[in-house]
Amino acid sequence: MQDLWNDGNSPVHPASAADYLPPPRLRELQSHRLQAVVARTYEQVPHFRSRLEAKGLTPADIRSLDDLHRLPFTVKSDLRDTYPFGLVAGPLGDVVRLHASSGTTGKPIVVAYTANDMAIWTSVMLRTFAACGLRRGDIVQNAYGYGLFTGGLGAHYGAEALGATVIPISGGNTDRQIMVISDFGSTAICCTPSYFLRLIEAAVAQGIDLRKLPLRVGIFGAEPWTEGMRARIQDQSGIRAFDIYGLSEIIGPGVASECEQQAGLHVFEDHFYPEIIDPDSGDVLPDGQTGELVLTTLTKQAMPMIRYRTRDLTRLVREPCPCGRTLRRIERIRARSDDMLIIRGVNVFPSQIETALLAVEATLPHYRILVTRQDDLDELEVQVEVTAETFGDEVRSLEQLRGKLSESLFHTLGIRAAVTLVEPQTLQRSEGKARRVEDRRQLD
Ligand code: DLL
């Protein structure tokens, strides 16, 4: 079968066969795996066992997926409180890899992998790349950061297993990235969408038109982005931009990926079981309703996660995908619940601001959100770069543009925001995850 794939004619890589399991077979597999992971975690992780006991449950109570909702949630503070290795199931000697994700405060959270976990991670990343249309012969420039961040090494192993040629360039050093894209003929690039915007700019500055190069696919994730951003990226670079999702606590990248339809991300649910809950009540919501994504690892050994609350907001798509994959899809992550800004009592997500800005022509996809408090009143300021031509225009047309943006923001958010137009290249660029929001209210 490997040869069949390698001859370039097979539509499905053998490792992707699990993408197409008949739903009843998939459910059976998930139920079976759920029981095994609950039993193993109960035996090996005292923290989980005491949680279960507090609810009067034993692994024998979990007979199928229908019992999943009875299990307690795991949250980020469980990882913090047991730092660094308290949630490792089994001997540390079985752990072959550690990664860590730096939080905003204090110590990072640490995640662990056995050799088998590494094989699973590689396979889900292989399936991710295959779903984004890559195959043997592709040259993958991997500009996710290598190191404790899961992006770099996660993508690396998956792309290599696919049979692609990997360039482990890591993040940063933008001029060198451009040189490699054009000299090595990279056909695919992996990085955050915000870093790719930076690369587009750098290419333009060097007089290089990315649309004329072999680059055709972007595998973007690790931060929220919008359809408006995708449209700008695809238009300016001539590539197809795919959204991939994951988080360190669950495995890293490789939890969910778009396919060629670019319409929602298939969850690799033979390994990671998704639920959507109401973030306030914790109740499971029916498919189709928006809420917080909760994931259970069905096969992970070193650090199984049972009902992990991701804080990411999305919904499960009910309709089957035209691509034929039977894995359910989640909608593009809208935001993290903890990224939500409450401004004058109104809930505002940064992604809504991005959508409103990019709906207006002459804006560049670089912006910053500033929240302050003046005389006990919240003030929202949005700074956005505009094209050089527009910036050079008369004051009147700049005022018109500002008016358009204010209207677009008011229409989307329901509150007024002060808009500041700034020259191209003035706002800070990122090499990894973008930091676009500055909430100064906590400092006041
Ligand atoms: O960002 C893993 C990753 C690497 C995913 C490379 C995709 C590509 P963490 O650093 O632990 O792991 O951050 C996880 O990032 O809970 C989301 O809030 C956010 N996130 C990740 N992918 C997306 C995405 C990696 N496609 C946190 N859209 C998650 C929106 C995303 N947010």
CSV table of C-alpha atoms and ligand atoms in Angstrom, one decimal, residues 101 144 149-151 220-225 243-249 252-253 265 310 312 333 336 433, ligand 1:
chain,number,residue,atom,x,y,z
A,101,SER,CA,3.6,25.9,27.0
A,144,TYR,CA,6.8,27.1,13.4
A,149,PHE,CA,6.5,24.9,21.7
A,150,THR,CA,4.8,21.9,20.1
A,151,GLY,CA,4.4,23.6,16.6
A,220,PHE,CA,-1.6,28.0,9.5
A,221,GLY,CA,-2.7,27.7,13.1
A,222,ALA,CA,-1.7,28.3,16.8
A,223,GLU,CA,-3.8,31.5,16.9
A,224,PRO,CA,-7.2,32.7,15.9
A,225,TRP,CA,-7.7,34.2,12.5
A,243,ASP,CA,-6.4,26.3,9.2
A,244,ILE,CA,-5.1,23.7,11.6
A,245,TYR,CA,-5.8,23.5,15.3
A,246,GLY,CA,-4.3,21.9,18.4
A,247,LEU,CA,-3.1,22.6,21.9
A,248,SER,CA,-0.2,21.4,24.0
A,249,GLU,CA,-2.4,19.8,26.6
A,252,GLY,CA,0.1,20.0,20.1
A,253,PRO,CA,-0.9,20.6,16.5
A,265,LEU,CA,-11.7,21.5,10.7
A,310,THR,CA,-9.9,24.1,26.1
A,312,ASP,CA,-11.8,27.7,22.8
A,333,ILE,CA,-12.2,28.7,16.5
A,336,ARG,CA,-10.9,31.8,23.5
A,433,LYS,CA,1.5,34.0,18.1
B,1,DLL,O1,-0.6,26.5,19.5
B,1,DLL,C1,-0.4,24.1,19.0
B,1,DLL,C2,-0.4,24.4,17.5
B,1,DLL,C3,0.8,24.6,16.9
B,1,DLL,C4,-1.6,24.4,16.8
B,1,DLL,C5,0.8,24.9,15.5
B,1,DLL,C6,-1.6,24.7,15.4
B,1,DLL,C7,-0.4,24.9,14.8
B,1,DLL,P1,-0.5,26.0,22.4
B,1,DLL,O2,0.7,26.9,22.4
B,1,DLL,O3,-0.7,25.1,23.6
B,1,DLL,O4,-0.5,25.0,21.2
B,1,DLL,O5,-1.8,26.9,22.2
B,1,DLL,C8,-3.0,26.3,22.1
B,1,DLL,O6,-3.8,28.1,20.7
B,1,DLL,O7,-6.1,26.5,22.9
B,1,DLL,C9,-6.1,28.0,20.9
B,1,DLL,O8,-6.6,29.0,21.8
B,1,DLL,C10,-5.0,28.5,20.0
B,1,DLL,N1,-5.1,27.9,18.7
B,1,DLL,C11,-4.4,26.9,18.2
B,1,DLL,N2,-4.7,26.7,16.9
B,1,DLL,C12,-5.7,27.6,16.6
B,1,DLL,C13,-6.4,27.8,15.4
B,1,DLL,C14,-0.5,25.3,19.9
B,1,DLL,N3,-6.3,27.2,14.3
B,1,DLL,C15,-4.1,27.4,21.9
B,1,DLL,N4,-7.3,28.8,15.5
B,1,DLL,C16,-5.5,26.8,21.7
B,1,DLL,C17,-7.5,29.5,16.7
B,1,DLL,C18,-5.9,28.3,17.7
B,1,DLL,N5,-6.8,29.3,17.8
